[in-house]
């Protein structure tokens, strides 16, 4: 414990800002089209708890309200005024999908998805990542910079600025489009750009990792994942929890179960690492690794759980949570066993198993509701292309009551099941994935309900109390993560004594 | 790049819930005093962007509104209803510091800070970590459980439940106190509890790391740190940024500057690590370390920066940020060089240096304003006991315009300074800490203004543009972190080409 809190290991926050700097030159960019930065701390903005770009298709974006369309003025140089630009999500997510802004000027900054040249006009679909939807930009030959269209410079993957006026669209796919006055090339592309308008496999995209965020799927996953992370913080903050950043490098092995990665500087660091001589590793006279010469003077590892640290804060601040990366050196490449993953570990003080279950349920319903309300377009995309019916199932999760099931009842259901399991079913044995799947997907009719388990809490108060929260069929195929691994915890006795630490193992003792 | 995005390394989110389980037994706890869990998703609650416990002394807590004082009922067993308990911050942070709740019943769960026995009554100061303030609990001999007070069981460090009625306090330190009906011991303590009512050094607390969150200082730091982290997410989310969780274990060396920690399973993991034979490390025939037998089949390291990953998302989603742990194996134990720290790396697409500076400034003012508004009691504590005048200086940061200063002007100021510097001052040389301190603290009169630097951006558009944001005297002594290390970035050209990567180094090329 002391080591985990040593000052050297203690996390600290630093800040760093980078800009994808846009270097204006006479040939590529006239400064005159950059909008003036606007103060972003209006009271109207402050009062909205909703992030602006998550609102598409469901809510009026807070960013769009009270803010005029960008004017054609010099980029302001006054520090302190942070830009407030309209993005495509602000237009298309607005009232009536942008029809309220007819006649307004708009500067779209983004990446060309497709370009279609017709006899009189050219259609350029531009995406700025603020939402799944593109802005259809209609370019006539009188638009400034049209020669770049003619020359074929503006192709899929190019980054451009497009300035124009919002007009009604005769097309059926969108209500508004951009009638282009001026088009400015920022970064060219060519026909070798690997993400063209066709479906590509995820295996292929894995080889183009630097470009796959520009696909519909990865863009949507990034936005939904972001919404889930923010909703996680919102839920716990609104319920009075304090976020704890437990040390990532640690000398404690919190669970004793997971294999740990060693963190060391005994092995020379990059780029020399590849051809390091094994003989250079410092040794003691007995031929053992000389840890005193390592960075921390002793073996150090990546954390497998922040629980121990969170507990010390929970017994001082009442309710806390961790949300940070966690590591297991388990060589099993499944969705349940990752080497690196972000884990949420709430610790509730003065709580019982009912509080624990209530917290887990309330949390899950909160974040599911959050993405259903704020990521509608992205979720519709998943519903159509990735996992049919996911929205209905998540809707059920968000509103239905959760089933509770004791370990004993679960075992009884499995014993009565007319099904052959790979692993034996017996009271006292662990429930395996196949058992949990049977219970959630078959025993309860495959309907999208949720079952909470808890283990028996003996009358003597000494045996473990724990619970798992299982969501049928939501786990692997969607961006909504599965809740896993709820080891039991027992009561705490301050000041810490040996029995302060949680009993480990998921098999009931009785 | 491909390695940094390999699926094995890709972060994933899992969830875990723990409860500090309260095991009710007949002798220590009657179930009857537990309050009924309440649904926490009222619309009134939703509409408040403020976390409830941060509001102390400045705002009416959202949690307290519309919620009756706890009744004496059984703990509800219905999953889905998450408890909504009143904490001390909700009472003392309410209108008129709790006078609006006179006559209400309240259940305080917390830890004894001090106990004073007088002839007729006993005063117990209980802290629940929701705020710095304790609740003064006044116990007469007719209170249920008073025998534990008489027996001396209830001492500093003990965890207790105290049930009573809120009454006006004749004391000058608080407006209300708790007239106790019933007191329940949860966890005993004794006179060996190391944190008694006296000032202790931080060096001493370092040896009691598991208990130091119960001190005023560490509790306040944890609450303010939590508020800063949440305000960070709020700022970027409200401004349309997408949070990116870059891989922590990586094979790329993003900056090329910082020393990296090696992450390996070639060295046996805990607890065998301490006496591992150096000879057991897998070797090739040439005596080199056989990386093919390591977990990832090649050398892997802890990330020194998420910039590279964030850039791939910024060139798809426009504006993104990372906020996660970062590591440097630099053996220098200063506030500017930590082995592990949390770093924020915003990436702005289609931005110039003015946008970059505006974002950094707006961010800093936002989070400073957030803690001044929401952590008033904790900040008052720092102002009195840790860093005199910190609130005034932070107020200036929150409202004043920032000074801008070019690198050339900064060098000229230093050349004219009537002061001997350890490091030479010359155009083209790095600015050292002593130079930055002189400029912020002396050249500008030591007044609490902020100066932003930026380097020369040559007309050819090829040399670097970057900036540092310096806050005089705020850096080390307070929980407000210093902004450090703003390496320059240049424009991007999709698809990525060699010049896509940022030019490194902080010395201007011209």
GROMACS .gro file of N, CA and C in nm, chain B residues 281-339:
model
  177
  791UNK      N    1   1.576  -1.515  -1.870
  791UNK     CA    2   1.520  -1.431  -1.976
  791UNK      C    3   1.552  -1.494  -2.112
  792UNK      N    4   1.450  -1.511  -2.196
  792UNK     CA    5   1.472  -1.581  -2.323
  792UNK      C    6   1.575  -1.509  -2.410
  793UNK      N    7   1.665  -1.587  -2.467
  793UNK     CA    8   1.773  -1.531  -2.549
  793UNK      C    9   1.770  -1.595  -2.688
  794UNK      N   10   1.816  -1.519  -2.785
  794UNK     CA   11   1.838  -1.576  -2.918
  794UNK      C   12   1.975  -1.644  -2.919
  795UNK      N   13   2.006  -1.709  -3.030
  795UNK     CA   14   2.136  -1.775  -3.040
  795UNK      C   15   2.251  -1.675  -3.026
  796UNK      N   16   2.223  -1.549  -3.067
  796UNK     CA   17   2.329  -1.448  -3.059
  796UNK      C   18   2.339  -1.385  -2.921
  797UNK      N   19   2.257  -1.431  -2.826
  797UNK     CA   20   2.263  -1.376  -2.692
  797UNK      C   21   2.180  -1.250  -2.674
  798UNK      N   22   2.102  -1.215  -2.777
  798UNK     CA   23   2.014  -1.098  -2.764
  798UNK      C   24   1.883  -1.141  -2.696
  799UNK      N   25   1.813  -1.042  -2.641
  799UNK     CA   26   1.682  -1.072  -2.581
  799UNK      C   27   1.589  -1.121  -2.691
  800UNK      N   28   1.521  -1.231  -2.666
  800UNK     CA   29   1.433  -1.289  -2.768
  800UNK      C   30   1.293  -1.228  -2.755
  801UNK      N   31   1.273  -1.115  -2.822
  801UNK     CA   32   1.146  -1.043  -2.809
  801UNK      C   33   1.029  -1.122  -2.864
  802UNK      N   34   1.056  -1.219  -2.951
  802UNK     CA   35   0.943  -1.295  -3.007
  802UNK      C   36   0.870  -1.372  -2.898
  803UNK      N   37   0.936  -1.392  -2.784
  803UNK     CA   38   0.870  -1.464  -2.675
  803UNK      C   39   0.802  -1.369  -2.576
  804UNK      N   40   0.809  -1.238  -2.603
  804UNK     CA   41   0.743  -1.144  -2.513
  804UNK      C   42   0.593  -1.143  -2.544
  805UNK      N   43   0.516  -1.079  -2.458
  805UNK     CA   44   0.369  -1.084  -2.468
  805UNK      C   45   0.320  -1.041  -2.606
  806UNK      N   46   0.377  -0.932  -2.657
  806UNK     CA   47   0.330  -0.880  -2.785
  806UNK      C   48   0.418  -0.925  -2.902
  807UNK      N   49   0.516  -1.010  -2.872
  807UNK     CA   50   0.604  -1.059  -2.979
  807UNK      C   51   0.705  -0.957  -3.026
  808UNK      N   52   0.712  -0.844  -2.960
  808UNK     CA   53   0.806  -0.738  -2.994
  808UNK      C   54   0.815  -0.644  -2.874
  809UNK      N   55   0.914  -0.556  -2.870
  809UNK     CA   56   0.923  -0.466  -2.755
  809UNK      C   57   0.801  -0.373  -2.748
  810UNK      N   58   0.751  -0.352  -2.628
  810UNK     CA   59   0.637  -0.262  -2.608
  810UNK      C   60   0.670  -0.168  -2.493
  811UNK      N   61   0.609  -0.049  -2.498
  811UNK     CA   62   0.645   0.056  -2.403
  811UNK      C   63   0.520   0.127  -2.351
  812UNK      N   64   0.538   0.202  -2.244
  812UNK     CA   65   0.430   0.289  -2.198
  812UNK      C   66   0.432   0.418  -2.279
  813UNK      N   67   0.315   0.467  -2.313
  813UNK     CA   68   0.305   0.584  -2.399
  813UNK      C   69   0.369   0.707  -2.334
  814UNK      N   70   0.436   0.787  -2.415
  814UNK     CA   71   0.486   0.917  -2.369
  814UNK      C   72   0.396   1.030  -2.417
  815UNK      N   73   0.302   0.998  -2.506
  815UNK     CA   74   0.211   1.100  -2.558
  815UNK      C   75   0.108   1.032  -2.646
  816UNK      N   76  -0.017   1.077  -2.637
  816UNK     CA   77  -0.121   1.023  -2.723
  816UNK      C   78  -0.138   1.104  -2.851
  817UNK      N   79  -0.045   1.196  -2.875
  817UNK     CA   80  -0.061   1.292  -2.984
  817UNK      C   81  -0.081   1.225  -3.120
  818UNK      N   82   0.001   1.124  -3.147
  818UNK     CA   83  -0.005   1.060  -3.278
  818UNK      C   84  -0.144   1.000  -3.302
  819UNK      N   85  -0.197   0.932  -3.200
  819UNK     CA   86  -0.329   0.873  -3.213
  819UNK      C   87  -0.436   0.981  -3.223
  820UNK      N   88  -0.421   1.084  -3.141
  820UNK     CA   89  -0.521   1.191  -3.143
  820UNK      C   90  -0.523   1.259  -3.280
  821UNK      N   91  -0.407   1.271  -3.342
  821UNK     CA   92  -0.402   1.335  -3.474
  821UNK      C   93  -0.481   1.256  -3.579
  822UNK      N   94  -0.474   1.124  -3.570
  822UNK     CA   95  -0.549   1.046  -3.669
  822UNK      C   96  -0.699   1.067  -3.651
  823UNK      N   97  -0.742   1.092  -3.527
  823UNK     CA   98  -0.884   1.118  -3.505
  823UNK      C   99  -0.919   1.263  -3.537
  824UNK      N  100  -0.826   1.355  -3.510
  824UNK     CA  101  -0.854   1.496  -3.541
  824UNK      C  102  -0.870   1.516  -3.691
  825UNK      N  103  -0.801   1.436  -3.771
  825UNK     CA  104  -0.815   1.450  -3.915
  825UNK      C  105  -0.932   1.368  -3.968
  826UNK      N  106  -1.024   1.334  -3.877
  826UNK     CA  107  -1.147   1.266  -3.917
  826UNK      C  108  -1.268   1.324  -3.845
  827UNK      N  109  -1.250   1.364  -3.718
  827UNK     CA  110  -1.361   1.413  -3.636
  827UNK      C  111  -1.349   1.562  -3.606
  828UNK      N  112  -1.248   1.627  -3.657
  828UNK     CA  113  -1.222   1.771  -3.639
  828UNK      C  114  -1.153   1.803  -3.506
  829UNK      N  115  -1.223   1.800  -3.395
  829UNK     CA  116  -1.162   1.840  -3.269
  829UNK      C  117  -1.170   1.725  -3.169
  830UNK      N  118  -1.058   1.686  -3.116
  830UNK     CA  119  -1.054   1.575  -3.022
  830UNK      C  120  -0.961   1.611  -2.906
  831UNK      N  121  -0.968   1.533  -2.799
  831UNK     CA  122  -0.873   1.551  -2.690
  831UNK      C  123  -0.846   1.417  -2.625
  832UNK      N  124  -0.727   1.403  -2.571
  832UNK     CA  125  -0.697   1.289  -2.486
  832UNK      C  126  -0.692   1.340  -2.343
  833UNK      N  127  -0.721   1.254  -2.250
  833UNK     CA  128  -0.702   1.285  -2.108
  833UNK      C  129  -0.679   1.151  -2.040
  834UNK      N  130  -0.554   1.120  -2.020
  834UNK     CA  131  -0.520   0.990  -1.964
  834UNK      C  132  -0.378   0.990  -1.913
  835UNK      N  133  -0.338   0.878  -1.854
  835UNK     CA  134  -0.204   0.872  -1.796
  835UNK      C  135  -0.095   0.865  -1.902
  836UNK      N  136   0.017   0.922  -1.872
  836UNK     CA  137   0.131   0.932  -1.961
  836UNK      C  138   0.255   0.905  -1.877
  837UNK      N  139   0.360   0.857  -1.940
  837UNK     CA  140   0.474   0.806  -1.862
  837UNK      C  141   0.606   0.852  -1.922
  838UNK      N  142   0.699   0.887  -1.836
  838UNK     CA  143   0.835   0.922  -1.878
  838UNK      C  144   0.932   0.857  -1.780
  839UNK      N  145   1.025   0.782  -1.834
  839UNK     CA  146   1.125   0.717  -1.748
  839UNK      C  147   1.243   0.810  -1.727
  840UNK      N  148   1.213   0.934  -1.690
  840UNK     CA  149   1.320   1.030  -1.665
  840UNK      C  150   1.345   1.038  -1.516
  841UNK      N  151   1.468   1.007  -1.478
  841UNK     CA  152   1.495   0.995  -1.336
  841UNK      C  153   1.519   1.131  -1.274
  842UNK      N  154   1.414   1.211  -1.269
  842UNK     CA  155   1.426   1.346  -1.215
  842UNK      C  156   1.301   1.372  -1.135
  843UNK      N  157   1.316   1.383  -1.007
  843UNK     CA  158   1.200   1.390  -0.918
  843UNK      C  159   1.160   1.534  -0.891
  844UNK      N  160   1.106   1.602  -0.992
  844UNK     CA  161   1.060   1.739  -0.975
  844UNK      C  162   0.913   1.747  -1.014
  845UNK      N  163   0.852   1.863  -0.986
  845UNK     CA  164   0.711   1.877  -1.021
  845UNK      C  165   0.692   1.882  -1.172
  846UNK      N  166   0.799   1.905  -1.246
  846UNK     CA  167   0.786   1.910  -1.392
  846UNK      C  168   0.825   1.779  -1.457
  847UNK      N  169   0.882   1.688  -1.383
  847UNK     CA  170   0.926   1.562  -1.442
  847UNK      C  171   0.878   1.447  -1.355
  848UNK      N  172   0.762   1.396  -1.386
  848UNK     CA  173   0.708   1.285  -1.310
  848UNK      C  174   0.714   1.160  -1.396
  849UNK      N  175   0.726   1.046  -1.331
  849UNK     CA  176   0.726   0.921  -1.406
  849UNK      C  177   0.587   0.891  -1.461
   0.00000   0.00000   0.00000
